[in-house]
Amino acid sequence: METVKNTEIFPADRVEEAARRIREGGLVAFPTETVYGLGCDGTDPAAVAAVYAAKGRPADNPLILHIADREMLESVALEITGKARALAEAFWPGPLTLVFRRHPSVPDAVTGGLDSVAVRMPDHPLARALIRAVRRPLAAPSANRSGQPSPTRPEHVLEDLGGRIDGILWGGPCRVGVESTILDVRGLDPCVLRPGGVPLEEIEKITGPLRRDPCVRGAEAPARPQAPGMKYRHYAPQVPLRLWEDDPEALAGFLPEEAARDPRARIGVLCSRELAVRLGPLVPGTVSHLEVCGSRARPEEMARALYGCLRSLDGQGLSVVYVETIPETGMGLAVMNRLRKAAGGGRETEGT
Ligand code: TXA
Ligand code: MG
C-alpha cells in the first residue's frame, strides 16, 4: 500500500523550513514565474527517484535543474559557449531553460541517463530564496500528476499531489502560466526544443534565426524527440478538444449546426473574451459551457489563464470542447503548442 504523507503548507515566511525538508531528502513544491515545480535536492538520486514516483512520471523523461547563481551553473554543466552565456545574461533569471553537456557530478536519475542536462534560473522571489537556502540545485518537474495540466496555483498542486509530497511553499498564482522555453545550446547552432515563457522572437534578437524541433508547433513527436517529454500527451483534460483552425467568427455559425446533428451532445467552448462575446447568445441552448481564457489581443494573458481553464473543463459533463486558435507568434506559439498537445498531439498517453 502507498503511504500517505502529511503535506505541510509552508507560507512565504517559512522558506527555511521548506529548505530543511528538501535537504533531508523531502519533496516540496514551490512557485516559479512559469508554473509550480516539485522540488528536491538535485544531487540526491533517492530524492529524485521519489519525485518520479510521486508524479507517476516515466523514468526516461529527465528533469530540469533549478539554480540561483552562476556558480551553480558551473557545477552542473560543461562546455558553456559564448552564445549560451549571452542568453543566460539576457534572460536569467527568467523562463528560459538551457540544455548543456552534463557535468559528471549530476546524478543519472536527473537526466534519465542522457549526457546532457537542462538548467534554468527561475525568476520568482520564493524560488530563488528556496534554492539559496538549500544551497544546491533543485531538480524540479512541474508539480502536477502526470497527465494533468501544469499547476499555476498552489491549490492545483494540493489537488494533484496532496498526500504524496512533503510540502508546498505557498505563493500566489504564477505570472507566466506556461512552462519555460527550452533551448539546446550545445554546439554553435542552438535549437528550440519547447516554446514557452520567453518568445522565440526575443531570443532570435540575440542568436539570429533558431532551428526548431518539429515538436515546437505541437506536431506529433518522433519516437525519440530531442526533449524526451515532448513525446508524451501533455496537459490533457479528459474531455476531447477540437481545435477550430478556421476564422473564429465562423464558429458562431458552425455550432448550432453541430448541435442540431447531435442534440444530446454537451458542447463546450474554450475561447478568448472577444469570441465569448459573440458566442454568449448560444448559451445555454447550443453551448453548455463557455470557458473564457483572456484576451485574443494579449496572448500573454491567455498563457497565464490557460492551465486553469483546461483544469476547469473537466467536471462540466461535456462531450466535446471546441477551442479557438490564435496566431503562433510571441506567446501565441507556446499557447498553441500546449493546446495542440492537449488535443492529442503526442504519441503516448501519459503526460508529465
Ligand atoms: O517552466 C518550467 O520549465 C517548469 C518549472 C517548474 O521550472 N518545469 C517544467 O519541467 O516544465 P517538466 O519536467 O514538466 O518539463 C521539462 C522538460 C521535459 O519535456 C523534458 O523532457 C525536458 O524538459 N528536458 C529535461 N532535461 C532535458 C535534457 N537534458 N535534454 C532535453 N530535454 C530535457
Ligand atoms: Mg511538466
mmCIF file of N, CA and C and ligand atoms in Angstrom, residues 30 32 34-38 55 57 60-64 66 95 97 99-100 110-111 114-118 120 122 140-144 150 178-182 184 186 193-194 226-230 234-235 352, ligand 1:
data_model
loop_
_atom_site.group_PDB
_atom_site.id
_atom_site.type_symbol
_atom_site.label_atom_id
_atom_site.label_comp_id
_atom_site.label_asym_id
_atom_site.label_seq_id
_atom_site.Cartn_x
_atom_site.Cartn_y
_atom_site.Cartn_z
ATOM 1 N N PHE A 30 7.122 24.277 -5.096
ATOM 2 C CA PHE A 30 7.400 25.708 -4.900
ATOM 3 C C PHE A 30 6.976 26.492 -6.144
ATOM 4 N N THR A 32 7.227 29.056 -9.223
ATOM 5 C CA THR A 32 8.161 29.770 -10.100
ATOM 6 C C THR A 32 7.299 30.732 -10.914
ATOM 7 N N THR A 34 6.776 30.568 -13.989
ATOM 8 C CA THR A 34 6.063 29.847 -15.050
ATOM 9 C C THR A 34 4.925 29.023 -14.465
ATOM 10 N N VAL A 35 5.286 27.941 -13.753
ATOM 11 C CA VAL A 35 4.311 27.045 -13.121
ATOM 12 C C VAL A 35 4.945 26.571 -11.810
ATOM 13 N N TYR A 36 4.172 25.921 -10.957
ATOM 14 C CA TYR A 36 4.768 25.354 -9.737
ATOM 15 C C TYR A 36 5.648 24.158 -10.097
ATOM 16 N N GLY A 37 6.791 24.049 -9.410
ATOM 17 C CA GLY A 37 7.680 22.910 -9.601
ATOM 18 C C GLY A 37 7.629 22.005 -8.378
ATOM 19 N N LEU A 38 7.934 20.712 -8.587
ATOM 20 C CA LEU A 38 8.043 19.785 -7.457
ATOM 21 C C LEU A 38 9.525 19.593 -7.184
ATOM 22 N N LYS A 55 4.910 11.734 -8.984
ATOM 23 C CA LYS A 55 4.190 12.242 -10.156
ATOM 24 C C LYS A 55 3.611 11.146 -11.022
ATOM 25 N N ARG A 57 5.691 9.685 -13.148
ATOM 26 C CA ARG A 57 6.342 10.141 -14.381
ATOM 27 C C ARG A 57 7.215 9.042 -14.965
ATOM 28 N N ASP A 60 12.168 7.851 -18.362
ATOM 29 C CA ASP A 60 13.042 8.324 -19.443
ATOM 30 C C ASP A 60 12.844 9.813 -19.715
ATOM 31 N N ASN A 61 12.088 10.491 -18.858
ATOM 32 C CA ASN A 61 11.812 11.915 -19.093
ATOM 33 C C ASN A 61 12.561 12.763 -18.064
ATOM 34 N N PRO A 62 13.706 13.347 -18.466
ATOM 35 C CA PRO A 62 14.601 13.981 -17.493
ATOM 36 C C PRO A 62 14.047 15.256 -16.872
ATOM 37 N N LEU A 63 14.677 15.677 -15.775
ATOM 38 C CA LEU A 63 14.225 16.842 -15.009
ATOM 39 C C LEU A 63 15.124 18.044 -15.274
ATOM 40 N N ILE A 64 14.573 19.235 -15.051
ATOM 41 C CA ILE A 64 15.341 20.479 -15.151
ATOM 42 C C ILE A 64 15.975 20.766 -13.784
ATOM 43 N N HIS A 66 17.215 23.560 -11.240
ATOM 44 C CA HIS A 66 16.948 24.979 -10.979
ATOM 45 C C HIS A 66 18.063 25.542 -10.120
ATOM 46 N N PRO A 95 12.123 32.722 -17.627
ATOM 47 C CA PRO A 95 11.538 31.465 -18.095
ATOM 48 C C PRO A 95 12.244 30.849 -19.302
ATOM 49 N N THR A 97 15.084 27.741 -20.275
ATOM 50 C CA THR A 97 15.883 26.582 -19.853
ATOM 51 C C THR A 97 16.911 26.302 -20.932
ATOM 52 N N VAL A 99 19.950 23.701 -22.384
ATOM 53 C CA VAL A 99 20.467 22.325 -22.309
ATOM 54 C C VAL A 99 21.953 22.334 -22.648
ATOM 55 N N PHE A 100 22.762 21.833 -21.697
ATOM 56 C CA PHE A 100 24.221 21.803 -21.816
ATOM 57 C C PHE A 100 24.724 20.366 -21.794
ATOM 58 N N VAL A 110 18.626 12.342 -12.622
ATOM 59 C CA VAL A 110 18.132 13.651 -13.060
ATOM 60 C C VAL A 110 17.975 13.691 -14.576
ATOM 61 N N THR A 111 18.948 13.132 -15.290
ATOM 62 C CA THR A 111 18.995 13.312 -16.748
ATOM 63 C C THR A 111 18.431 12.114 -17.505
ATOM 64 N N LEU A 114 20.859 10.619 -19.981
ATOM 65 C CA LEU A 114 21.386 11.390 -21.120
ATOM 66 C C LEU A 114 22.729 12.008 -20.741
ATOM 67 N N ASP A 115 23.521 12.398 -21.762
ATOM 68 C CA ASP A 115 24.781 13.076 -21.424
ATOM 69 C C ASP A 115 24.613 14.602 -21.450
ATOM 70 N N SER A 116 23.356 15.034 -21.467
ATOM 71 C CA SER A 116 23.060 16.473 -21.397
ATOM 72 C C SER A 116 22.296 16.760 -20.110
ATOM 73 N N VAL A 117 22.208 18.053 -19.776
ATOM 74 C CA VAL A 117 21.446 18.448 -18.588
ATOM 75 C C VAL A 117 20.725 19.764 -18.883
ATOM 76 N N ALA A 118 19.467 19.864 -18.443
ATOM 77 C CA ALA A 118 18.666 21.078 -18.644
ATOM 78 C C ALA A 118 18.742 21.920 -17.373
ATOM 79 N N ARG A 120 17.870 25.847 -15.451
ATOM 80 C CA ARG A 120 17.187 27.146 -15.534
ATOM 81 C C ARG A 120 17.323 27.903 -14.220
ATOM 82 N N PRO A 122 15.184 30.355 -12.202
ATOM 83 C CA PRO A 122 13.847 30.943 -12.177
ATOM 84 C C PRO A 122 13.846 32.353 -11.591
ATOM 85 N N ALA A 140 13.446 19.760 -10.472
ATOM 86 C CA ALA A 140 12.015 20.010 -10.310
ATOM 87 C C ALA A 140 11.266 19.928 -11.629
ATOM 88 N N PRO A 141 10.391 18.939 -11.766
ATOM 89 C CA PRO A 141 9.434 18.956 -12.876
ATOM 90 C C PRO A 141 8.243 19.810 -12.464
ATOM 91 N N SER A 142 7.322 20.057 -13.377
ATOM 92 C CA SER A 142 6.086 20.731 -12.992
ATOM 93 C C SER A 142 5.370 19.872 -11.943
ATOM 94 N N ALA A 143 4.717 20.529 -10.965
ATOM 95 C CA ALA A 143 4.192 19.820 -9.793
ATOM 96 C C ALA A 143 2.764 19.313 -9.994
ATOM 97 N N ASN A 144 2.519 18.708 -11.164
ATOM 98 C CA ASN A 144 1.221 18.104 -11.449
ATOM 99 C C ASN A 144 1.353 16.592 -11.452
ATOM 100 N N SER A 150 -0.097 21.534 -16.073
ATOM 101 C CA SER A 150 0.805 22.023 -15.025
ATOM 102 C C SER A 150 0.052 22.942 -14.070
ATOM 103 N N VAL A 178 2.677 29.324 -18.495
ATOM 104 C CA VAL A 178 3.147 28.149 -19.243
ATOM 105 C C VAL A 178 4.628 27.943 -18.913
ATOM 106 N N GLU A 179 5.132 26.748 -19.170
ATOM 107 C CA GLU A 179 6.490 26.402 -18.770
ATOM 108 C C GLU A 179 7.531 27.182 -19.575
ATOM 109 N N SER A 180 8.784 27.033 -19.141
ATOM 110 C CA SER A 180 9.891 27.758 -19.767
ATOM 111 C C SER A 180 10.123 27.311 -21.213
ATOM 112 N N THR A 181 10.703 28.206 -21.985
ATOM 113 C CA THR A 181 11.224 27.880 -23.314
ATOM 114 C C THR A 181 12.477 27.026 -23.111
ATOM 115 N N ILE A 182 12.612 25.933 -23.873
ATOM 116 C CA ILE A 182 13.823 25.105 -23.747
ATOM 117 C C ILE A 182 14.653 25.215 -25.027
ATOM 118 N N ASP A 184 18.399 23.957 -26.722
ATOM 119 C CA ASP A 184 19.621 23.166 -26.648
ATOM 120 C C ASP A 184 20.764 24.055 -27.137
ATOM 121 N N ARG A 186 24.068 23.226 -26.924
ATOM 122 C CA ARG A 186 25.320 22.517 -27.186
ATOM 123 C C ARG A 186 25.711 22.824 -28.627
ATOM 124 N N LEU A 193 13.707 23.363 -28.322
ATOM 125 C CA LEU A 193 13.073 22.072 -28.045
ATOM 126 C C LEU A 193 11.632 22.232 -27.570
ATOM 127 N N ARG A 194 11.351 23.349 -26.901
ATOM 128 C CA ARG A 194 9.980 23.588 -26.425
ATOM 129 C C ARG A 194 9.745 25.094 -26.396
ATOM 130 N N GLN A 226 14.067 15.259 -29.250
ATOM 131 C CA GLN A 226 15.197 15.875 -28.543
ATOM 132 C C GLN A 226 14.879 16.102 -27.069
ATOM 133 N N ALA A 227 13.696 16.623 -26.781
ATOM 134 C CA ALA A 227 13.267 16.759 -25.381
ATOM 135 C C ALA A 227 12.343 15.585 -25.121
ATOM 136 N N PRO A 228 12.821 14.589 -24.366
ATOM 137 C CA PRO A 228 12.052 13.350 -24.253
ATOM 138 C C PRO A 228 10.606 13.573 -23.839
ATOM 139 N N GLY A 229 10.353 14.634 -23.048
ATOM 140 C CA GLY A 229 8.992 14.877 -22.571
ATOM 141 C C GLY A 229 8.017 15.192 -23.689
ATOM 142 N N MET A 230 8.536 15.655 -24.849
ATOM 143 C CA MET A 230 7.636 16.087 -25.906
ATOM 144 C C MET A 230 6.895 14.924 -26.542
ATOM 145 N N HIS A 234 0.586 15.676 -23.240
ATOM 146 C CA HIS A 234 0.629 16.535 -22.055
ATOM 147 C C HIS A 234 -0.709 17.184 -21.801
ATOM 148 N N TYR A 235 -0.802 17.805 -20.651
ATOM 149 C CA TYR A 235 -1.763 18.886 -20.434
ATOM 150 C C TYR A 235 -3.170 18.514 -20.875
ATOM 151 N N THR A 352 3.474 14.675 -18.533
ATOM 152 C CA THR A 352 4.446 14.898 -17.492
ATOM 153 C C THR A 352 4.053 16.097 -16.687
HETATM 154 O O1 TXA B 1 8.976 26.290 -16.506
HETATM 155 C C1 TXA B 1 9.424 25.151 -16.393
HETATM 156 O O2 TXA B 1 10.300 24.700 -17.141
HETATM 157 C C2 TXA B 1 8.848 24.285 -15.255
HETATM 158 C C3 TXA B 1 9.221 24.962 -13.928
HETATM 159 C C4 TXA B 1 8.833 24.109 -12.736
HETATM 160 O O3 TXA B 1 10.573 25.251 -13.915
HETATM 161 N N1 TXA B 1 9.371 22.945 -15.319
HETATM 162 C C5 TXA B 1 8.968 22.024 -16.239
HETATM 163 O O4 TXA B 1 9.500 20.774 -16.029
HETATM 164 O O5 TXA B 1 8.205 22.269 -17.150
HETATM 165 P P1 TXA B 1 8.948 19.459 -16.729
HETATM 166 O O6 TXA B 1 9.717 18.379 -16.079
HETATM 167 O O7 TXA B 1 7.476 19.409 -16.620
HETATM 168 O O8 TXA B 1 9.410 19.591 -18.216
HETATM 169 C C6 TXA B 1 10.791 19.509 -18.508
HETATM 170 C C7 TXA B 1 11.018 19.266 -19.969
HETATM 171 C C8 TXA B 1 10.606 17.877 -20.413
HETATM 172 O O9 TXA B 1 9.973 17.962 -21.672
HETATM 173 C C9 TXA B 1 11.961 17.162 -20.538
HETATM 174 O O10 TXA B 1 11.924 16.133 -21.482
HETATM 175 C C10 TXA B 1 12.883 18.286 -20.950
HETATM 176 O O11 TXA B 1 12.432 19.382 -20.181
HETATM 177 N N2 TXA B 1 14.288 18.018 -20.596
HETATM 178 C C11 TXA B 1 14.807 17.865 -19.366
HETATM 179 N N3 TXA B 1 16.124 17.573 -19.444
HETATM 180 C C12 TXA B 1 16.438 17.546 -20.745
HETATM 181 C C13 TXA B 1 17.645 17.302 -21.483
HETATM 182 N N4 TXA B 1 18.778 17.011 -20.878
HETATM 183 N N5 TXA B 1 17.593 17.366 -22.833
HETATM 184 C C14 TXA B 1 16.436 17.682 -23.457
HETATM 185 N N6 TXA B 1 15.261 17.904 -22.817
HETATM 186 C C15 TXA B 1 15.257 17.840 -21.485
#
